Coordinates of N, CA and C in Angstrom, one line a residue:
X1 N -22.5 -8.3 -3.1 CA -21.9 -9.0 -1.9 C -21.4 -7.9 -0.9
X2 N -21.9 -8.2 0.3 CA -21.2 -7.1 1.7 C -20.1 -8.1 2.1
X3 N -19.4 -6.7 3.4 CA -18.5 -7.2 3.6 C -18.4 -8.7 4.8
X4 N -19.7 -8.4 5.5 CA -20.0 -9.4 6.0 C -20.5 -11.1 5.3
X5 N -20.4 -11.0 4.2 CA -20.4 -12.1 2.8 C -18.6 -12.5 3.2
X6 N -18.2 -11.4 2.8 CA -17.1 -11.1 1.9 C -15.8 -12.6 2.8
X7 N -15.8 -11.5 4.4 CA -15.1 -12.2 5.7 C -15.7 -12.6 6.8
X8 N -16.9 -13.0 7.0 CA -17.3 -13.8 7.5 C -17.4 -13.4 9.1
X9 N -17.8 -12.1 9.0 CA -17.7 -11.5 10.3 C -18.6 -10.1 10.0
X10 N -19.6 -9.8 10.8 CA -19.8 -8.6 11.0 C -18.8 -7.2 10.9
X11 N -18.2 -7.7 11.7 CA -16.9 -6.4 12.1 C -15.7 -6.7 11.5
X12 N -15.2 -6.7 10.2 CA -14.2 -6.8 9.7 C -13.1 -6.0 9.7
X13 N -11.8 -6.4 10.4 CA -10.7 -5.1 10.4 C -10.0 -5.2 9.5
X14 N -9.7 -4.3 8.5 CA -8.6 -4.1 7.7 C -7.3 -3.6 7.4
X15 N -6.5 -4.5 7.8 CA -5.3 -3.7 7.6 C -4.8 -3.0 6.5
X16 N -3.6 -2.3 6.4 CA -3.5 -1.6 5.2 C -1.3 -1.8 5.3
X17 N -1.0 -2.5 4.1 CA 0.2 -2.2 4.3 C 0.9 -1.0 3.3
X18 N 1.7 -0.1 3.5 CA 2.2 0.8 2.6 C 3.4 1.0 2.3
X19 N 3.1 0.7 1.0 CA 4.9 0.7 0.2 C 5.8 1.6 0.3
X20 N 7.0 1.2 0.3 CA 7.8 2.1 0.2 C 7.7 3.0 -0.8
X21 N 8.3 4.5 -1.1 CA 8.5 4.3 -2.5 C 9.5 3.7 -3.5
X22 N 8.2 3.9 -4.7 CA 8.7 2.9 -5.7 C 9.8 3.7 -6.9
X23 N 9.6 2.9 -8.0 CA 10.6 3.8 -8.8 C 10.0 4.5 -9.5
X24 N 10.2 5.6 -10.0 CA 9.9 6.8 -10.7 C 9.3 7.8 -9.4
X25 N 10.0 7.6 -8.3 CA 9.4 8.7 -7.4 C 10.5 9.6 -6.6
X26 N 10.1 10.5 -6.5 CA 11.6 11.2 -6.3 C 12.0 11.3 -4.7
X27 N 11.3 9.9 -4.4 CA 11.8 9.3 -3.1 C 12.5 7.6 -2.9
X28 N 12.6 7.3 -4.2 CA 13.2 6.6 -4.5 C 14.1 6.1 -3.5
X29 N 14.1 5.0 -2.7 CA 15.4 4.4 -1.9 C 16.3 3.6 -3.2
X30 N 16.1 3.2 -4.5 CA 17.0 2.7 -5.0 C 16.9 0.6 -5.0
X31 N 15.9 0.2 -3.9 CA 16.1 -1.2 -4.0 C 14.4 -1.4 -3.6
X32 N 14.1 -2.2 -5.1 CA 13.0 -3.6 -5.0 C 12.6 -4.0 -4.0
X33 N 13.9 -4.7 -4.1 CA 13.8 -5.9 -2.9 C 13.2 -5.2 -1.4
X34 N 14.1 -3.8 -0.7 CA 13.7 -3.5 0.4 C 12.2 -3.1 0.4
X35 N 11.5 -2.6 -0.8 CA 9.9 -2.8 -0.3 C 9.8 -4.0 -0.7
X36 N 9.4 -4.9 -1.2 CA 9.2 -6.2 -1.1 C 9.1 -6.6 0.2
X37 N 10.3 -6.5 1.0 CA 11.2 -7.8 2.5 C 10.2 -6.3 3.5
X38 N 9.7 -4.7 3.3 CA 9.0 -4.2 4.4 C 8.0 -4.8 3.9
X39 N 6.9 -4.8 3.1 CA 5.5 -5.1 2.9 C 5.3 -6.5 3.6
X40 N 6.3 -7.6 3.0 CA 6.2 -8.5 3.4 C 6.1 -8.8 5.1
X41 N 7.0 -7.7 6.1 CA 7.0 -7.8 7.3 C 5.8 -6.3 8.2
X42 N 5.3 -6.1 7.2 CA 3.8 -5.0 7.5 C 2.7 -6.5 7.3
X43 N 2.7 -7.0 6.4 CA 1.3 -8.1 5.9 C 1.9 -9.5 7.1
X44 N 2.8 -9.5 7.4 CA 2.9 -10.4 8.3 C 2.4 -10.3 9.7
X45 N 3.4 -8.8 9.9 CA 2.4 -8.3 11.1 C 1.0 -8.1 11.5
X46 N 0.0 -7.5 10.3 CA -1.1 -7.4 9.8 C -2.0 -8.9 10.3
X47 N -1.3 -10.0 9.5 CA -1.8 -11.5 9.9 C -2.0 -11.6 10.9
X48 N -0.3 -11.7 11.2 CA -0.6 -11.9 13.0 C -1.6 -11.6 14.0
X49 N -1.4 -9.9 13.9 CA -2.3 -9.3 14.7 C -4.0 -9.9 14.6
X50 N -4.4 -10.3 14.0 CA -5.6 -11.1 13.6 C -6.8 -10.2 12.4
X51 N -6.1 -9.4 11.5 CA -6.8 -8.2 10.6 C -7.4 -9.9 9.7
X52 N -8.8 -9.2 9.1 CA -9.6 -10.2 8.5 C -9.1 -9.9 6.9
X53 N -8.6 -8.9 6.4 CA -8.1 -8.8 5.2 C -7.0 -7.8 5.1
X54 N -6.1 -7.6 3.9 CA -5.3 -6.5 3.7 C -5.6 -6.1 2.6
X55 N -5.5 -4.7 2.9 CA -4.9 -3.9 1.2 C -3.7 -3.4 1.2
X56 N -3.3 -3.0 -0.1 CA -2.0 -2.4 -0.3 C -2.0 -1.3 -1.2
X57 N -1.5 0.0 -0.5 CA -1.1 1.2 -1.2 C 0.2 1.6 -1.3
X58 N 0.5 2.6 -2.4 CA 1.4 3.1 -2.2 C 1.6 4.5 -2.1
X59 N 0.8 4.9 -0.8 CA 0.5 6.3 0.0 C 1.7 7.1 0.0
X60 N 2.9 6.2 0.2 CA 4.1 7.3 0.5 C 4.6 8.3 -0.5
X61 N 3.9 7.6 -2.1 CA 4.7 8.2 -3.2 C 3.9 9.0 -3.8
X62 N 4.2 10.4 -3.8 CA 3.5 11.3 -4.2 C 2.9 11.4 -5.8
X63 N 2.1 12.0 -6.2 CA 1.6 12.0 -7.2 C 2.8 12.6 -8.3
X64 N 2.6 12.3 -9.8 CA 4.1 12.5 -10.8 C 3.2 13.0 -11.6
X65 N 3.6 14.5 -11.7 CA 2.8 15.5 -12.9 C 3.5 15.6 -13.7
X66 N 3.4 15.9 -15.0 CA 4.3 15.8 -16.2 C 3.9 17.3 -16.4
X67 N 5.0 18.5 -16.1 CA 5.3 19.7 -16.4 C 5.0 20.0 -17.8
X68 N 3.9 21.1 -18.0 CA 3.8 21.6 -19.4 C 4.0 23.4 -19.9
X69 N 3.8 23.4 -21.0 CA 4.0 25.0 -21.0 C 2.7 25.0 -21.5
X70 N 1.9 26.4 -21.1 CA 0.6 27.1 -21.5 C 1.4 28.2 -22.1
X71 N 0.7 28.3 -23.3 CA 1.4 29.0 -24.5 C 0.3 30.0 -24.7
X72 N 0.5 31.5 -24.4 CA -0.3 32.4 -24.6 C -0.5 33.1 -26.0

C-alpha cells in the first residue's frame, strides 16, 4: 500500500509533533502532564492547519548510553 492508498491524496503533508523530554533524560522538565497538554496543542495545531497525517517523535531527547569500562 502507497501513500496515496494510505490518505487519499497524491500529495500528502505530514506533520510531525515532538515531545518534550521525557523521563530518564537529562532534560527532564519533571512533569507528564506538560508534554501531554504540548503534543496535544502541536497535533491540534497540526489538524488545523489541514496536515493529512501525524507522527510523533521524541527528537528532543538525546540518545542514553550506558557507560562501561574496557578492561585492558
Amino acid at each position: 500500500m502507497d501513500l496515496t492508498q494510505i490518505f487519499n491524496t497524491t500529495n500528502p503533508v505530514i506533520g510531525v509533533v515532538h515531545l518534550l523530554p521525557l523521563p530518564t533524560s537529562p532534560r527532564w522538565g519533571g512533569s507528564l502532564n506538560a508534554v501531554i497538554e504540548r503534543a496535544e496543542q502541536e497535533a491540534t495545531a497540526l489538524a488545523a492547519g489541514g496536515v493529512d497525517g501525524i507522527i510523533v517523535e521524541n527528537f528532543l531527547m538525546p540518545p542514553l548510553l550506558k557507560k562501561r569500562s574496557i578492561q585492558w
